[in-house]
Short mmCIF file of C-alpha atoms in Angstrom, two decimals:
data_model
loop_
_atom_site.label_atom_id
_atom_site.label_comp_id
_atom_site.label_asym_id
_atom_site.label_seq_id
_atom_site.Cartn_x
_atom_site.Cartn_y
_atom_site.Cartn_z
CA UNK A 26 13.68 137.79 -134.98
CA UNK A 27 13.07 138.68 -138.62
CA UNK A 28 11.52 142.10 -137.95
CA UNK A 29 13.32 145.37 -138.58
CA UNK A 30 15.51 146.81 -135.80
CA UNK A 31 15.25 150.60 -135.68
CA UNK A 32 16.88 153.37 -133.67
CA UNK A 33 15.16 156.76 -133.71
CA UNK A 34 16.50 160.05 -132.37
CA UNK A 35 13.35 162.11 -131.83
CA UNK A 36 13.68 165.86 -131.31
CA UNK A 37 11.44 168.84 -132.04
CA UNK A 38 13.77 170.05 -134.79
CA UNK A 39 14.52 166.76 -136.56
CA UNK A 40 14.08 163.00 -136.44
CA UNK A 41 16.97 160.72 -137.35
CA UNK A 42 16.64 156.99 -138.00
CA UNK A 43 19.18 154.23 -138.31
CA UNK A 44 19.06 150.45 -138.57
CA UNK A 45 21.92 148.32 -137.21
CA UNK A 46 24.66 147.43 -139.71
CA UNK A 47 23.29 149.93 -142.23
CA UNK A 48 25.25 153.00 -143.27
CA UNK A 49 22.18 155.03 -144.19
CA UNK A 50 20.75 157.43 -141.62
CA UNK A 51 17.54 159.29 -142.38
CA UNK A 52 17.26 162.90 -141.21
CA UNK A 53 13.71 164.23 -141.37
CA UNK A 54 12.41 167.55 -140.04
CA UNK A 55 9.89 166.86 -137.26
CA UNK A 56 6.95 168.50 -139.04
CA UNK A 57 3.67 167.23 -140.44
CA UNK A 58 1.37 168.77 -143.02
CA UNK A 59 -2.23 168.05 -144.02
CA UNK A 60 -3.49 168.79 -147.52
CA UNK A 61 -6.16 171.52 -147.54
CA UNK A 62 -8.29 169.81 -150.16
CA UNK A 63 -7.89 166.04 -149.71
CA UNK A 64 -7.21 163.79 -146.75
CA UNK A 65 -3.47 163.41 -147.34
CA UNK A 66 -0.59 163.88 -144.93
CA UNK A 67 3.06 164.69 -145.54
CA UNK A 68 6.11 164.75 -143.26
CA UNK A 69 9.56 166.29 -143.35
CA UNK A 70 10.76 168.03 -146.50
CA UNK A 71 7.62 166.96 -148.36
CA UNK A 72 5.56 168.82 -145.77
CA UNK A 73 7.60 171.98 -146.35
CA UNK A 74 7.17 171.59 -150.13
CA UNK A 75 3.37 171.38 -149.91
CA UNK A 76 3.25 174.34 -147.54
CA UNK A 77 5.23 176.46 -150.02
CA UNK A 78 2.99 175.23 -152.81
CA UNK A 79 0.02 176.54 -150.86
CA UNK A 80 -2.04 173.35 -150.57
CA UNK A 81 -0.85 172.30 -147.11
CA UNK A 82 -1.08 173.40 -143.47
CA UNK A 83 2.02 172.58 -141.46
CA UNK A 84 2.61 171.88 -137.76
CA UNK A 85 6.08 171.75 -136.18
CA UNK A 86 7.57 171.08 -132.72
CA UNK A 87 5.45 167.94 -132.46
CA UNK A 88 7.09 166.55 -129.31
CA UNK A 89 6.54 169.78 -127.40
CA UNK A 90 2.97 170.02 -128.67
CA UNK A 91 2.19 166.50 -127.49
CA UNK A 92 3.88 166.97 -124.10
CA UNK A 93 1.86 170.07 -123.25
CA UNK A 94 -1.43 168.58 -124.51
CA UNK A 95 -1.59 171.22 -127.23
CA UNK A 96 -3.83 171.17 -130.28
CA UNK A 97 -3.63 172.34 -133.89
CA UNK A 98 -6.43 173.01 -136.36
CA UNK A 99 -5.84 171.67 -139.87
CA UNK A 100 -8.55 171.84 -142.48
CA UNK A 101 -11.21 172.88 -139.92
CA UNK A 102 -10.41 169.79 -137.83
CA UNK A 103 -8.73 170.12 -134.44
CA UNK A 104 -6.06 167.52 -133.73
CA UNK A 105 -4.41 166.77 -130.40
CA UNK A 106 -0.63 166.90 -130.14
CA UNK A 107 -0.36 163.19 -129.38
CA UNK A 108 -2.48 162.32 -132.43
CA UNK A 109 -0.23 164.42 -134.68
CA UNK A 110 2.89 162.80 -133.21
CA UNK A 111 1.39 159.38 -133.91
CA UNK A 112 0.53 160.32 -137.52
CA UNK A 113 4.06 161.64 -137.99
CA UNK A 114 5.81 158.56 -136.58
CA UNK A 115 3.55 156.21 -138.54
CA UNK A 116 4.67 157.82 -141.80
CA UNK A 117 8.32 158.17 -140.83
CA UNK A 118 8.63 154.46 -139.98
CA UNK A 119 7.45 153.50 -143.45
CA UNK A 120 10.74 154.77 -144.88
CA UNK A 121 13.09 152.08 -143.48
CA UNK A 122 10.42 149.38 -143.75
CA UNK A 123 9.98 150.03 -147.46
CA UNK A 124 13.74 150.46 -147.97
CA UNK A 125 14.59 147.10 -146.42
CA UNK A 126 11.36 145.35 -147.44
CA UNK A 127 10.28 144.49 -143.88
CA UNK A 128 6.68 143.98 -142.84
CA UNK A 129 7.08 144.32 -139.08
CA UNK A 130 9.22 145.98 -136.44
CA UNK A 131 11.37 143.58 -134.43
CA UNK A 132 12.59 146.19 -131.95
CA UNK A 133 12.34 149.98 -131.90
CA UNK A 134 14.36 152.22 -129.60
CA UNK A 135 13.60 155.93 -129.25
CA UNK A 136 16.36 158.25 -128.00
CA UNK A 137 15.13 161.55 -126.57
CA UNK A 138 17.00 164.57 -125.27
CA UNK A 139 15.42 164.50 -121.80
CA UNK A 140 13.76 161.31 -120.61
CA UNK A 141 10.44 161.93 -118.87
CA UNK A 142 7.89 159.29 -117.79
CA UNK A 143 5.06 160.96 -119.71
CA UNK A 144 7.05 161.03 -122.95
CA UNK A 145 8.04 157.40 -122.40
CA UNK A 146 4.40 156.32 -122.06
CA UNK A 147 3.34 158.48 -125.00
CA UNK A 148 5.88 156.96 -127.39
CA UNK A 149 5.04 153.45 -126.24
CA UNK A 150 1.33 154.15 -126.81
CA UNK A 151 2.07 155.45 -130.32
CA UNK A 152 4.09 152.32 -131.13
CA UNK A 153 1.41 149.97 -129.78
CA UNK A 154 -1.18 151.80 -131.85
CA UNK A 155 0.99 151.11 -134.91
CA UNK A 156 0.80 147.41 -134.11
CA UNK A 157 4.20 147.09 -132.42
CA UNK A 158 4.00 145.00 -129.21
CA UNK A 159 4.99 147.07 -126.16
CA UNK A 160 7.77 144.64 -125.22
CA UNK A 161 9.48 145.55 -128.51
CA UNK A 162 9.57 149.27 -127.65
CA UNK A 163 12.31 150.99 -125.63
CA UNK A 164 12.76 154.67 -124.80
CA UNK A 165 16.21 155.86 -123.75
CA UNK A 166 17.92 159.19 -123.17
CA UNK A 167 20.48 160.79 -125.48
CA UNK A 168 23.04 159.99 -122.77
CA UNK A 169 22.28 156.28 -123.04
CA UNK A 170 22.35 156.46 -126.84
CA UNK A 171 25.78 158.06 -126.52
CA UNK A 172 26.94 155.19 -124.30
CA UNK A 173 25.72 152.49 -126.68
CA UNK A 174 27.28 154.13 -129.71
CA UNK A 175 30.67 154.59 -128.04
CA UNK A 176 30.74 151.03 -126.68
CA UNK A 177 30.06 149.73 -130.19
CA UNK A 178 33.43 151.17 -131.24
CA UNK A 179 36.90 149.65 -130.74
CA UNK A 180 38.07 149.48 -127.13
CA UNK A 181 40.85 152.00 -127.79
CA UNK A 182 38.15 154.62 -128.34
CA UNK A 183 36.72 154.30 -124.83
CA UNK A 184 39.62 153.11 -122.66
CA UNK A 185 39.82 156.62 -121.16
CA UNK A 186 37.33 159.45 -120.83
CA UNK A 187 35.24 160.17 -123.95
CA UNK A 188 33.93 163.69 -124.48
CA UNK A 189 31.34 164.95 -126.94
CA UNK A 190 29.96 168.32 -128.01
CA UNK A 191 26.44 168.40 -129.46
CA UNK A 192 25.82 171.71 -131.26
CA UNK A 193 22.25 171.99 -132.52
CA UNK A 194 19.77 174.68 -133.50
CA UNK A 195 18.50 174.91 -129.92
CA UNK A 196 21.59 174.58 -127.76
CA UNK A 197 25.09 173.36 -126.97
CA UNK A 198 25.49 170.33 -124.74
CA UNK A 199 28.66 168.64 -123.53
CA UNK A 200 28.68 164.90 -122.72
CA UNK A 201 31.31 162.92 -120.89
CA UNK A 202 31.57 159.15 -120.52
CA UNK A 203 33.80 156.98 -118.31
CA UNK A 204 34.13 153.22 -117.94
CA UNK A 205 34.74 151.72 -114.50
CA UNK A 206 35.87 148.11 -114.45
CA UNK A 207 34.78 146.04 -111.45
CA UNK A 208 34.92 142.41 -110.41
CA UNK A 209 31.52 141.41 -111.83
CA UNK A 210 30.78 143.64 -114.82
CA UNK A 211 31.79 147.06 -116.02
CA UNK A 212 29.95 150.23 -115.06
CA UNK A 213 29.57 152.99 -117.62
CA UNK A 214 28.79 156.51 -116.42
CA UNK A 215 27.68 159.29 -118.75
CA UNK A 216 26.83 162.83 -117.70
CA UNK A 217 25.97 165.98 -119.59
CA UNK A 218 25.87 169.72 -119.10
CA UNK A 219 23.88 172.29 -121.07
CA UNK A 220 26.35 175.09 -121.81
CA UNK A 221 25.66 178.81 -121.88
CA UNK A 222 28.12 179.34 -124.73
CA UNK A 223 25.53 178.40 -127.34
CA UNK A 224 25.03 180.70 -130.33
CA UNK A 225 22.54 180.88 -133.18
CA UNK A 226 23.82 178.73 -136.04
CA UNK A 227 22.97 181.50 -138.52
CA UNK A 228 26.20 183.29 -137.53
CA UNK A 229 28.14 180.48 -139.20
CA UNK A 230 26.92 181.70 -142.58
CA UNK A 231 29.44 184.56 -142.68
CA UNK A 232 33.23 184.51 -142.00
CA UNK A 233 33.22 186.98 -139.10
CA UNK A 234 30.43 185.06 -137.35
CA UNK A 235 32.31 181.80 -137.88
CA UNK A 236 35.47 183.25 -136.32
CA UNK A 237 33.48 184.45 -133.29
CA UNK A 238 31.82 181.03 -132.92
CA UNK A 239 35.20 179.30 -133.17
CA UNK A 240 36.63 181.54 -130.45
CA UNK A 241 33.65 180.88 -128.16
CA UNK A 242 33.71 177.12 -128.60
CA UNK A 243 37.49 176.82 -128.29
CA UNK A 244 37.39 178.65 -124.95
CA UNK A 245 34.52 176.41 -123.87
CA UNK A 246 36.43 173.22 -124.80
CA UNK A 247 39.53 174.42 -122.95
CA UNK A 248 37.43 175.02 -119.85
CA UNK A 249 35.49 171.72 -119.96
CA UNK A 250 38.42 169.49 -120.84
CA UNK A 251 41.21 170.92 -118.71
CA UNK A 252 43.52 168.42 -116.98
CA UNK A 253 41.66 165.32 -118.20
CA UNK A 254 42.94 162.35 -120.20
CA UNK A 255 40.73 161.64 -123.22
CA UNK A 256 40.88 158.66 -125.52
CA UNK A 257 38.47 160.31 -127.97
CA UNK A 258 36.30 163.36 -128.55
CA UNK A 259 33.16 163.36 -130.72
CA UNK A 260 31.37 166.22 -132.43
CA UNK A 261 27.72 165.89 -133.43
CA UNK A 262 24.76 168.08 -134.31
CA UNK A 263 23.90 170.37 -137.22
CA UNK A 264 26.50 172.95 -136.15
CA UNK A 265 29.29 170.48 -136.95
CA UNK A 266 27.97 169.40 -140.35
CA UNK A 267 30.75 171.65 -141.67
CA UNK A 268 33.91 172.30 -139.63
CA UNK A 269 35.57 174.94 -141.82
CA UNK A 270 34.56 177.64 -139.34
CA UNK A 271 36.06 175.74 -136.36
CA UNK A 272 39.80 175.76 -137.16
CA UNK A 273 40.86 176.84 -133.67
CA UNK A 274 38.58 174.31 -132.00
CA UNK A 275 39.79 171.45 -134.19
CA UNK A 276 43.44 172.38 -133.55
CA UNK A 277 42.85 172.25 -129.79
CA UNK A 278 40.84 169.01 -129.87
CA UNK A 279 43.19 167.16 -132.21
CA UNK A 280 46.21 167.66 -129.95
CA UNK A 281 47.00 164.16 -128.60
CA UNK A 282 43.38 163.05 -129.00
CA UNK A 283 41.32 161.15 -131.53
CA UNK A 284 38.52 163.38 -132.83
CA UNK A 285 35.48 162.16 -134.75
CA UNK A 286 32.61 164.02 -136.39
CA UNK A 287 29.56 161.75 -136.32
CA UNK A 288 26.15 162.92 -137.46
CA UNK A 289 23.17 160.85 -136.37
CA UNK A 290 25.09 159.54 -133.35
CA UNK A 291 22.08 159.24 -131.04
CA UNK A 292 20.04 157.37 -133.68
CA UNK A 293 22.97 155.01 -134.24
CA UNK A 294 23.30 154.51 -130.50
CA UNK A 295 19.60 153.69 -130.26
CA UNK A 296 20.05 151.22 -133.14
CA UNK A 297 22.94 149.59 -131.23
CA UNK A 298 20.61 149.29 -128.24
CA UNK A 299 18.00 147.60 -130.43
CA UNK A 300 20.60 145.16 -131.77
CA UNK A 301 21.98 144.46 -128.28
CA UNK A 302 18.52 143.60 -127.00
CA UNK A 303 16.52 142.30 -130.01
CA UNK A 304 14.06 140.34 -127.87
CA UNK A 305 13.28 143.22 -125.51
CA UNK A 306 14.92 141.60 -122.49
CA UNK A 307 15.99 143.77 -119.59
CA UNK A 308 19.42 142.30 -118.81
CA UNK A 309 22.32 144.43 -120.04
CA UNK A 310 25.99 143.41 -120.38
CA UNK A 311 27.03 146.37 -118.20
CA UNK A 312 25.65 148.72 -115.56
CA UNK A 313 24.54 151.93 -117.23
CA UNK A 314 24.49 155.12 -115.14
CA UNK A 315 23.03 158.09 -116.98
CA UNK A 316 19.94 160.23 -117.45
CA UNK A 317 16.93 157.94 -116.96
CA UNK A 318 18.75 155.41 -114.76
CA UNK A 319 19.32 155.22 -111.03
CA UNK A 320 22.70 156.26 -109.68
CA UNK A 321 22.39 154.40 -106.36
CA UNK A 322 21.23 151.01 -105.04
CA UNK A 323 18.48 150.89 -102.41
CA UNK A 324 18.30 147.80 -100.22
CA UNK A 325 16.97 146.50 -96.87
CA UNK A 326 18.38 144.14 -94.27
CA UNK A 327 15.70 141.56 -93.43
CA UNK A 328 15.43 138.26 -91.58
CA UNK A 329 14.35 135.49 -93.94
CA UNK A 330 13.94 131.91 -92.64
CA UNK A 331 16.11 132.69 -89.65
CA UNK A 332 18.96 134.20 -91.63
CA UNK A 333 19.76 137.88 -92.08
CA UNK A 334 19.90 138.83 -95.73
CA UNK A 335 20.12 141.99 -97.82
CA UNK A 336 17.23 142.52 -100.25
CA UNK A 337 17.74 144.88 -103.18
CA UNK A 338 14.71 147.09 -103.71
CA UNK A 339 16.19 148.99 -106.67
CA UNK A 340 19.66 148.68 -108.21
CA UNK A 341 21.95 151.31 -109.68
CA UNK A 342 21.39 151.25 -113.43
CA UNK A 343 17.67 150.42 -113.22
CA UNK A 344 15.32 152.62 -115.25
CA UNK A 345 13.76 154.84 -112.57
CA UNK A 346 10.67 155.81 -114.57
CA UNK A 347 9.17 152.33 -114.64
CA UNK A 348 10.70 150.85 -111.47
CA UNK A 349 8.06 149.99 -108.85
CA UNK A 350 8.82 147.63 -105.95
CA UNK A 351 6.32 146.21 -103.47
CA UNK A 352 7.43 144.19 -100.46
CA UNK A 353 5.70 143.09 -97.25
CA UNK A 354 7.62 143.04 -93.96
CA UNK A 355 6.79 142.26 -90.33
CA UNK A 356 8.73 144.58 -87.95
CA UNK A 357 10.27 142.83 -84.93
CA UNK A 358 10.64 145.34 -82.08
CA UNK A 359 11.23 148.06 -84.67
CA UNK A 360 9.57 151.45 -84.83
CA UNK A 361 11.08 152.39 -88.18
CA UNK A 362 11.54 150.95 -91.66
CA UNK A 363 15.19 151.26 -92.68
CA UNK A 364 16.73 151.51 -96.15
CA UNK A 365 20.41 151.33 -97.12
CA UNK A 366 21.44 153.66 -99.97
CA UNK A 367 24.71 152.63 -101.64
CA UNK A 368 26.65 154.60 -104.25
CA UNK A 369 27.50 152.97 -107.55
CA UNK A 370 31.11 152.31 -106.46
CA UNK A 371 29.89 150.74 -103.15
CA UNK A 372 32.18 153.04 -101.15
CA UNK A 373 29.51 155.32 -99.72
CA UNK A 374 26.55 153.98 -97.75
CA UNK A 375 23.94 155.74 -95.67
CA UNK A 376 20.86 154.68 -93.72
CA UNK A 377 17.42 156.19 -94.25
CA UNK A 378 14.81 155.50 -91.55
CA UNK A 379 11.08 156.20 -91.87
CA UNK A 380 9.21 156.12 -88.51
CA UNK A 381 6.01 154.06 -88.30
CA UNK A 382 4.17 157.01 -86.80
CA UNK A 383 0.42 156.59 -86.44
CA UNK A 384 0.49 152.82 -86.85
CA UNK A 385 -1.65 150.91 -84.28
CA UNK A 386 0.19 149.61 -81.21
CA UNK A 387 0.20 145.83 -81.29
CA UNK A 388 2.31 143.02 -79.82
CA UNK A 389 5.64 142.32 -81.55
CA UNK A 390 5.42 140.55 -84.92
CA UNK A 391 1.69 141.21 -85.32
CA UNK A 392 1.84 144.05 -87.84
CA UNK A 393 2.37 143.49 -91.52
CA UNK A 394 3.64 146.56 -93.39
CA UNK A 395 3.39 146.82 -97.14
CA UNK A 396 6.22 148.90 -98.60
CA UNK A 397 5.70 150.40 -102.05
CA UNK A 398 8.60 152.22 -103.70
CA UNK A 399 8.68 154.21 -106.91
CA UNK A 400 10.90 156.99 -108.23
CA UNK A 401 9.98 160.54 -109.22
CA UNK A 402 13.38 160.98 -110.86
CA UNK A 403 16.81 159.35 -110.58
CA UNK A 404 17.48 161.12 -107.28
CA UNK A 405 14.03 161.10 -105.61
CA UNK A 406 12.38 157.99 -104.15
CA UNK A 407 8.76 157.92 -102.99
CA UNK A 408 8.07 155.42 -100.20
CA UNK A 409 4.55 154.42 -99.13
CA UNK A 410 4.09 152.38 -95.94
CA UNK A 411 0.65 150.85 -95.40
CA UNK A 412 -0.67 148.91 -92.40
CA UNK A 413 -1.95 145.53 -93.63
CA UNK A 414 -2.84 144.22 -90.16
CA UNK A 415 -2.23 140.61 -89.18
CA UNK A 416 -5.01 138.27 -90.25
CA UNK A 417 -8.34 138.23 -88.42
CA UNK A 418 -6.73 138.98 -85.05
CA UNK A 419 -5.56 142.44 -86.06
CA UNK A 420 -7.47 143.82 -89.07
CA UNK A 421 -5.79 146.40 -91.31
CA UNK A 422 -6.31 149.94 -90.03
CA UNK A 423 -5.84 151.71 -93.35
CA UNK A 424 -3.04 153.87 -91.91
CA UNK A 425 -0.66 154.98 -94.63
CA UNK A 426 2.57 156.97 -94.61
CA UNK A 427 3.95 158.52 -97.78
CA UNK A 428 7.37 160.16 -97.83
CA UNK A 429 9.76 161.44 -100.49
CA UNK A 430 13.42 160.58 -99.93
CA UNK A 431 16.35 162.31 -101.63
CA UNK A 432 18.95 159.79 -102.73
#
């Protein structure tokens, strides 16, 4: 595909963009400004400049505004949050396209701090409106961006646990990634924790504040990383753009560990995802367990053509926010529909049974049940059982059972 591959880390404070195999990473404040006198729009630093000049009206926190269906009035015109986010992204994407002289997007991957179905649909809608086919658009979590970036490095970087601290203007988050090697393909697990030890980055502007911040973060690292073997530790976020204040932290981290400071890591990880999957295909070279993906496999034992077989309804590593399964079954002397929930390492299994309460009483093998499964998050499955009857002999009754199941 000749189109441009783009990875975008989209946050309320900033937007970072990277294209695979390119060293340049754009960092743009997530703000948009409309000229008071003419129909012109500006983004990022240019938006700030026009606001200071006095001829522009600025709007910030565009992701939050869109997610809460907020509005903003600019030049006596009220704009919806989603519209402003679209106008912002449209202008931001022109930067790499003009830089690399590309006329179309081959694949675009958004990385977001917390993956939510509504944000996923909103970003896809914005991309489609810009003329990018939906199959060329992916939305992943920061955790998945972290995974893709780390796996793009040499194997010695990720042969043991990889840790990462992300220190931004809004919080401190610690990530941890492990690789499990199995018989078929490797499984990569990434988890994160939002830490209470965060501090306002303004304290780094004076020596005493920097010393306090160093003391806080060093104690935090000692607590999070105790008794673990690390092959590498990464530091990212605006707080680590300068490490002069973090002498104690760096001394602790650099003891028997490789330490890297990498700005724009999530955008680069999203770009790696775009390069790994340039045609928008779903198959991945590994099972990815992280925010936005299922941590367990859900299956059913069924009889098909006289042989008992196990049917996978949803697999560990599937994206939960767009995973919907529909299957029809005919119970044979059963009063329940049974699901097997298996952990990612296949060592823990448990059975979940949903009674067919309220379904019409009929002879054996004369009731067809439609099972519809979707996920409310990576740990909550919603199951809907509907009576579909059995041809003209036993018309469908319309009875329906809906139940949420904790995985």
